[in-house]
mmCIF file of C-alpha atoms in Angstrom:
data_model
loop_
_atom_site.group_PDB
_atom_site.id
_atom_site.type_symbol
_atom_site.label_atom_id
_atom_site.label_comp_id
_atom_site.label_asym_id
_atom_site.label_seq_id
_atom_site.Cartn_x
_atom_site.Cartn_y
_atom_site.Cartn_z
ATOM 1 C CA SER A 123 -29.274 22.195 -17.395
ATOM 2 C CA ALA A 124 -25.822 23.384 -17.874
ATOM 3 C CA VAL A 125 -23.734 23.423 -20.978
ATOM 4 C CA ILE A 126 -20.125 22.360 -20.139
ATOM 5 C CA SER A 127 -17.272 22.773 -22.989
ATOM 6 C CA GLN A 128 -14.415 21.002 -23.002
ATOM 7 C CA LYS A 129 -11.117 21.358 -25.225
ATOM 8 C CA PRO A 130 -9.347 19.418 -26.679
ATOM 9 C CA SER A 131 -11.440 16.615 -27.788
ATOM 10 C CA ARG A 132 -8.861 14.541 -28.454
ATOM 11 C CA ASP A 133 -5.127 14.229 -28.621
ATOM 12 C CA ILE A 134 -2.230 11.934 -28.904
ATOM 13 C CA CYS A 135 0.651 12.770 -26.832
ATOM 14 C CA GLN A 136 4.427 11.429 -26.490
ATOM 15 C CA ARG A 137 5.202 9.411 -23.408
ATOM 16 C CA GLY A 138 6.501 11.720 -20.555
ATOM 17 C CA THR A 139 5.139 15.160 -22.000
ATOM 18 C CA SER A 140 2.293 17.118 -20.188
ATOM 19 C CA LEU A 141 -1.442 18.157 -21.534
ATOM 20 C CA THR A 142 -3.558 20.646 -20.452
ATOM 21 C CA ILE A 143 -7.251 20.133 -20.457
ATOM 22 C CA GLN A 144 -10.023 22.993 -20.213
ATOM 23 C CA CYS A 145 -13.114 23.303 -18.980
ATOM 24 C CA GLN A 146 -15.676 26.244 -19.666
ATOM 25 C CA VAL A 147 -19.162 26.217 -17.598
ATOM 26 C CA ASP A 148 -21.835 28.076 -18.190
ATOM 27 C CA SER A 149 -22.852 30.427 -14.999
ATOM 28 C CA GLN A 150 -25.379 28.071 -13.427
ATOM 29 C CA VAL A 151 -22.638 25.825 -12.173
ATOM 30 C CA THR A 152 -21.427 25.807 -8.468
ATOM 31 C CA MET A 153 -19.153 23.003 -8.261
ATOM 32 C CA MET A 154 -16.956 21.745 -10.877
ATOM 33 C CA PHE A 155 -15.276 17.873 -11.032
ATOM 34 C CA TRP A 156 -12.588 16.270 -13.086
ATOM 35 C CA TYR A 157 -13.464 12.409 -13.765
ATOM 36 C CA ARG A 158 -11.516 9.917 -15.624
ATOM 37 C CA GLN A 159 -12.782 7.241 -17.606
ATOM 38 C CA GLN A 160 -10.814 4.544 -18.797
ATOM 39 C CA PRO A 161 -11.658 2.393 -21.866
ATOM 40 C CA GLY A 162 -14.818 0.259 -21.254
ATOM 41 C CA GLN A 163 -15.084 1.384 -17.647
ATOM 42 C CA SER A 164 -16.960 3.664 -15.692
ATOM 43 C CA LEU A 165 -16.117 7.132 -14.106
ATOM 44 C CA THR A 166 -13.848 7.419 -11.693
ATOM 45 C CA LEU A 167 -13.640 11.246 -9.527
ATOM 46 C CA ILE A 168 -10.120 12.674 -9.552
ATOM 47 C CA ALA A 169 -10.860 15.836 -7.660
ATOM 48 C CA THR A 170 -13.331 18.323 -6.905
ATOM 49 C CA ALA A 171 -12.051 22.082 -8.373
ATOM 50 C CA ASN A 172 -12.183 24.910 -6.144
ATOM 51 C CA GLN A 173 -12.144 28.283 -7.139
ATOM 52 C CA GLY A 174 -9.290 29.769 -6.059
ATOM 53 C CA SER A 175 -7.621 27.508 -3.919
ATOM 54 C CA GLU A 176 -6.369 24.003 -3.950
ATOM 55 C CA ALA A 177 -8.373 21.134 -5.524
ATOM 56 C CA THR A 178 -9.770 18.704 -3.142
ATOM 57 C CA TYR A 179 -8.108 15.074 -4.472
ATOM 58 C CA GLU A 180 -9.599 11.511 -4.454
ATOM 59 C CA SER A 181 -7.483 8.501 -2.789
ATOM 60 C CA GLY A 182 -5.269 7.645 -5.735
ATOM 61 C CA PHE A 183 -4.668 10.938 -7.085
ATOM 62 C CA VAL A 184 -2.103 13.584 -6.301
ATOM 63 C CA ILE A 185 -1.619 16.957 -7.230
ATOM 64 C CA ASP A 186 2.239 16.540 -8.666
ATOM 65 C CA LYS A 187 0.392 14.322 -11.112
ATOM 66 C CA PHE A 188 -3.005 16.202 -11.805
ATOM 67 C CA PRO A 189 -2.774 19.729 -11.316
ATOM 68 C CA ILE A 190 -5.853 21.400 -11.514
ATOM 69 C CA SER A 191 -6.995 25.043 -11.268
ATOM 70 C CA ARG A 192 -9.737 27.003 -11.135
ATOM 71 C CA PRO A 193 -9.349 30.867 -11.439
ATOM 72 C CA ASN A 194 -12.756 31.925 -11.358
ATOM 73 C CA LEU A 195 -16.233 30.342 -11.109
ATOM 74 C CA THR A 196 -16.980 29.366 -14.540
ATOM 75 C CA PHE A 197 -13.665 27.973 -15.585
ATOM 76 C CA SER A 198 -10.896 24.931 -14.776
ATOM 77 C CA THR A 199 -8.118 23.369 -16.140
ATOM 78 C CA LEU A 200 -6.578 19.963 -15.314
ATOM 79 C CA THR A 201 -3.069 18.793 -16.241
ATOM 80 C CA VAL A 202 -2.193 15.326 -16.979
ATOM 81 C CA SER A 203 1.777 15.525 -16.132
ATOM 82 C CA ASN A 204 4.701 13.387 -17.167
ATOM 83 C CA MET A 205 2.028 10.937 -18.943
ATOM 84 C CA SER A 206 2.146 7.080 -19.697
ATOM 85 C CA PRO A 207 0.354 5.042 -21.497
ATOM 86 C CA GLU A 208 -1.756 4.129 -18.499
ATOM 87 C CA ASP A 209 -3.204 7.569 -18.595
ATOM 88 C CA SER A 210 -4.878 6.779 -21.615
ATOM 89 C CA SER A 211 -8.384 7.850 -20.960
ATOM 90 C CA ILE A 212 -11.285 10.036 -21.461
ATOM 91 C CA TYR A 213 -11.311 12.753 -18.844
ATOM 92 C CA LEU A 214 -14.279 14.333 -18.043
ATOM 93 C CA CYS A 215 -15.490 17.444 -16.951
ATOM 94 C CA GLY A 216 -18.414 17.997 -14.765
ATOM 95 C CA GLY A 217 -20.591 20.198 -12.746
ATOM 96 C CA THR A 218 -23.441 20.889 -10.849
ATOM 97 C CA VAL A 219 -26.113 23.254 -10.532
ATOM 98 C CA TYR A 220 -27.098 25.287 -7.632
ATOM 99 C CA SER A 221 -29.107 22.607 -6.006
ATOM 100 C CA GLY A 222 -26.193 20.193 -6.383
ATOM 101 C CA ASN A 223 -29.102 17.391 -7.408
ATOM 102 C CA THR A 224 -27.172 16.240 -10.226
ATOM 103 C CA ILE A 225 -24.028 16.577 -12.281
ATOM 104 C CA TYR A 226 -23.744 17.411 -15.556
ATOM 105 C CA PHE A 227 -20.686 16.912 -18.055
ATOM 106 C CA GLY A 228 -18.663 17.756 -21.270
ATOM 107 C CA GLU A 229 -18.020 15.553 -24.398
ATOM 108 C CA GLY A 230 -14.924 14.509 -23.068
ATOM 109 C CA SER A 231 -11.394 14.442 -23.585
ATOM 110 C CA TRP A 232 -9.832 11.540 -25.168
ATOM 111 C CA LEU A 233 -6.339 11.187 -24.434
ATOM 112 C CA THR A 234 -4.006 8.390 -25.892
ATOM 113 C CA VAL A 235 -0.304 8.321 -24.794
ATOM 114 C CA VAL A 236 1.903 6.355 -27.187
ATOM 115 C CA GLN B 39 -19.239 1.924 1.571
ATOM 116 C CA GLN B 40 -18.684 4.356 -1.214
ATOM 117 C CA GLN B 41 -19.347 1.957 -3.704
ATOM 118 C CA VAL B 42 -22.121 1.272 -5.968
ATOM 119 C CA LYS B 43 -22.827 -2.069 -7.573
ATOM 120 C CA GLN B 44 -24.694 -2.437 -11.097
ATOM 121 C CA SER B 45 -25.754 -5.518 -13.122
ATOM 122 C CA PRO B 46 -25.912 -6.932 -15.381
ATOM 123 C CA GLN B 47 -22.452 -5.921 -17.127
ATOM 124 C CA SER B 48 -23.937 -6.151 -20.336
ATOM 125 C CA LEU B 49 -27.648 -6.733 -21.482
ATOM 126 C CA ILE B 50 -29.018 -7.717 -25.184
ATOM 127 C CA VAL B 51 -32.686 -6.942 -25.768
ATOM 128 C CA GLN B 52 -34.927 -7.255 -28.620
ATOM 129 C CA LYS B 53 -36.262 -4.306 -30.525
ATOM 130 C CA GLY B 54 -39.755 -3.578 -28.500
ATOM 131 C CA GLY B 55 -38.945 -5.720 -25.144
ATOM 132 C CA ILE B 56 -38.160 -4.338 -21.534
ATOM 133 C CA SER B 57 -34.369 -3.475 -20.499
ATOM 134 C CA ILE B 58 -33.691 -3.599 -16.733
ATOM 135 C CA ILE B 59 -30.914 -2.611 -14.927
ATOM 136 C CA ASN B 60 -29.964 -2.927 -11.291
ATOM 137 C CA CYS B 61 -27.807 -1.340 -9.095
ATOM 138 C CA ALA B 62 -27.425 -1.844 -4.828
ATOM 139 C CA TYR B 63 -25.356 0.474 -2.688
ATOM 140 C CA GLU B 64 -24.266 0.416 1.223
ATOM 141 C CA ASN B 65 -24.104 4.083 2.229
ATOM 142 C CA THR B 66 -27.174 5.364 3.657
ATOM 143 C CA ALA B 67 -25.563 8.707 3.349
ATOM 144 C CA PHE B 68 -26.230 8.241 -0.383
ATOM 145 C CA ASP B 69 -29.113 10.963 -1.068
ATOM 146 C CA TYR B 70 -29.868 11.516 -4.727
ATOM 147 C CA PHE B 71 -29.664 8.569 -7.533
ATOM 148 C CA PRO B 72 -29.397 9.579 -11.281
ATOM 149 C CA TRP B 73 -28.850 7.279 -14.253
ATOM 150 C CA TYR B 74 -26.651 8.406 -17.347
ATOM 151 C CA GLN B 75 -27.036 7.207 -20.804
ATOM 152 C CA GLN B 76 -23.926 7.458 -22.764
ATOM 153 C CA PHE B 77 -23.068 7.102 -26.131
ATOM 154 C CA PRO B 78 -19.642 6.010 -28.135
ATOM 155 C CA GLY B 79 -17.642 9.057 -28.286
ATOM 156 C CA LYS B 80 -19.675 11.030 -25.923
ATOM 157 C CA GLY B 81 -19.796 12.189 -22.375
ATOM 158 C CA PRO B 82 -22.436 10.886 -19.984
ATOM 159 C CA ALA B 83 -25.816 12.517 -20.133
ATOM 160 C CA LEU B 84 -28.276 12.411 -17.598
ATOM 161 C CA LEU B 85 -31.513 10.370 -18.307
ATOM 162 C CA ILE B 86 -33.844 10.240 -14.915
ATOM 163 C CA ALA B 87 -33.166 10.670 -11.238
ATOM 164 C CA ILE B 88 -34.729 9.722 -8.247
ATOM 165 C CA ARG B 89 -34.946 10.738 -4.355
ATOM 166 C CA PRO B 90 -34.893 7.953 -1.783
ATOM 167 C CA ASP B 91 -38.097 9.084 -0.595
ATOM 168 C CA VAL B 92 -40.049 8.379 -3.579
ATOM 169 C CA SER B 93 -40.238 4.552 -4.858
ATOM 170 C CA GLU B 94 -40.700 5.244 -8.348
ATOM 171 C CA LYS B 95 -40.580 7.721 -11.097
ATOM 172 C CA LYS B 96 -41.363 7.689 -14.717
ATOM 173 C CA GLU B 97 -40.297 9.981 -17.796
ATOM 174 C CA GLY B 98 -41.771 8.566 -20.973
ATOM 175 C CA ARG B 99 -40.355 4.907 -21.503
ATOM 176 C CA PHE B 100 -37.845 4.994 -18.712
ATOM 177 C CA THR B 101 -38.725 4.267 -14.897
ATOM 178 C CA ILE B 102 -36.803 4.136 -12.012
ATOM 179 C CA SER B 103 -37.818 1.854 -9.422
ATOM 180 C CA PHE B 104 -36.168 2.764 -5.819
ATOM 181 C CA ASN B 105 -36.337 0.217 -2.578
ATOM 182 C CA LYS B 106 -35.020 2.057 0.057
ATOM 183 C CA SER B 107 -34.933 -0.827 2.724
ATOM 184 C CA ALA B 108 -33.216 -2.994 0.644
ATOM 185 C CA LYS B 109 -31.084 -0.294 -0.744
ATOM 186 C CA GLN B 110 -31.280 -1.017 -4.426
ATOM 187 C CA PHE B 111 -32.808 0.757 -7.167
ATOM 188 C CA SER B 112 -33.411 -0.184 -11.199
ATOM 189 C CA LEU B 113 -33.863 0.957 -14.526
ATOM 190 C CA HIS B 114 -36.902 -0.208 -16.528
ATOM 191 C CA ILE B 115 -36.510 0.891 -20.525
ATOM 192 C CA MET B 116 -40.282 0.068 -21.975
ATOM 193 C CA ASP B 117 -40.600 -0.425 -25.691
ATOM 194 C CA SER B 118 -36.906 -0.686 -26.177
ATOM 195 C CA GLN B 119 -35.445 0.660 -29.308
ATOM 196 C CA PRO B 120 -32.141 0.233 -31.113
ATOM 197 C CA GLY B 121 -31.388 4.121 -30.808
ATOM 198 C CA ASP B 122 -31.255 3.012 -26.946
ATOM 199 C CA SER B 123 -28.169 0.860 -27.161
ATOM 200 C CA ALA B 124 -26.067 2.581 -25.270
ATOM 201 C CA THR B 125 -23.937 2.271 -21.969
ATOM 202 C CA TYR B 126 -26.106 3.266 -18.890
ATOM 203 C CA PHE B 127 -25.198 4.261 -15.269
ATOM 204 C CA CYS B 128 -26.080 4.120 -11.964
ATOM 205 C CA ALA B 129 -24.961 6.835 -9.726
ATOM 206 C CA ALA B 130 -25.422 8.310 -6.084
ATOM 207 C CA ARG B 131 -24.497 11.383 -4.671
ATOM 208 C CA ARG B 132 -22.473 11.656 -1.634
ATOM 209 C CA ASP B 133 -23.799 15.113 -0.013
ATOM 210 C CA ASN B 134 -21.686 14.734 2.809
ATOM 211 C CA TYR B 135 -18.468 14.692 0.490
ATOM 212 C CA GLY B 136 -19.261 18.006 -1.305
ATOM 213 C CA GLN B 137 -21.915 16.680 -3.555
ATOM 214 C CA ASN B 138 -19.902 14.978 -5.824
ATOM 215 C CA PHE B 139 -21.050 11.294 -7.273
ATOM 216 C CA VAL B 140 -20.103 7.807 -7.437
ATOM 217 C CA PHE B 141 -20.806 5.854 -10.399
ATOM 218 C CA GLY B 142 -21.657 2.185 -10.768
ATOM 219 C CA PRO B 143 -19.640 0.186 -13.314
ATOM 220 C CA GLY B 144 -21.968 0.449 -16.194
ATOM 221 C CA THR B 145 -23.909 -1.683 -18.033
ATOM 222 C CA ARG B 146 -23.738 -2.160 -22.162
ATOM 223 C CA LEU B 147 -27.242 -2.107 -23.602
ATOM 224 C CA SER B 148 -27.822 -3.561 -27.141
ATOM 225 C CA VAL B 149 -31.320 -3.524 -28.440
ATOM 226 C CA LEU B 150 -31.373 -5.522 -31.932
ATOM 227 C CA PRO B 151 -33.661 -4.371 -34.523
#
């Protein structure tokens, strides 16, 4: 398995502000992903974080709203920009190890926008 | 085509009973099928997984049954316990999309003592 740490674990943010979530993974992880999980809902992929280059975004998610960085193999950040109450969600960092057979998740960052 | 369907949405089972959760998919490019368990306030954790060339996999009280021709797979929890109460997600890996995963909508399981 892989160890994935996220911070902050929870935050309450004001409408219109931005928040950056950090994800640190252990060295086994090759691919990193960011997912969103709205209350009581399933996981939706936001983007694949690519090392040293622009992230690959899924349909419905754009870089201006969710800028992502991955400066090295074991660290990535997701920024939620210009937040609105609709952005209140759990944001999950996930990673696959070299075989890619499964994805491991951090504990999630619980974001509430007021 | 990229969706994974899951049922039921919620499930209540008596302690000691069998919990069964079903999933179905359309995209034949999916090549790996894990199940995740999520407790409130926690991230999803891998429970058990199966490849499409295997019809059944068992780990302890948890069994995955896989029907490749029907494009369906299911999770069976034998001797369900109150500690199994959680939300369960089936998932499928899209290998031709860079090894990322699509998740079902989830099943909230409650096991009554």
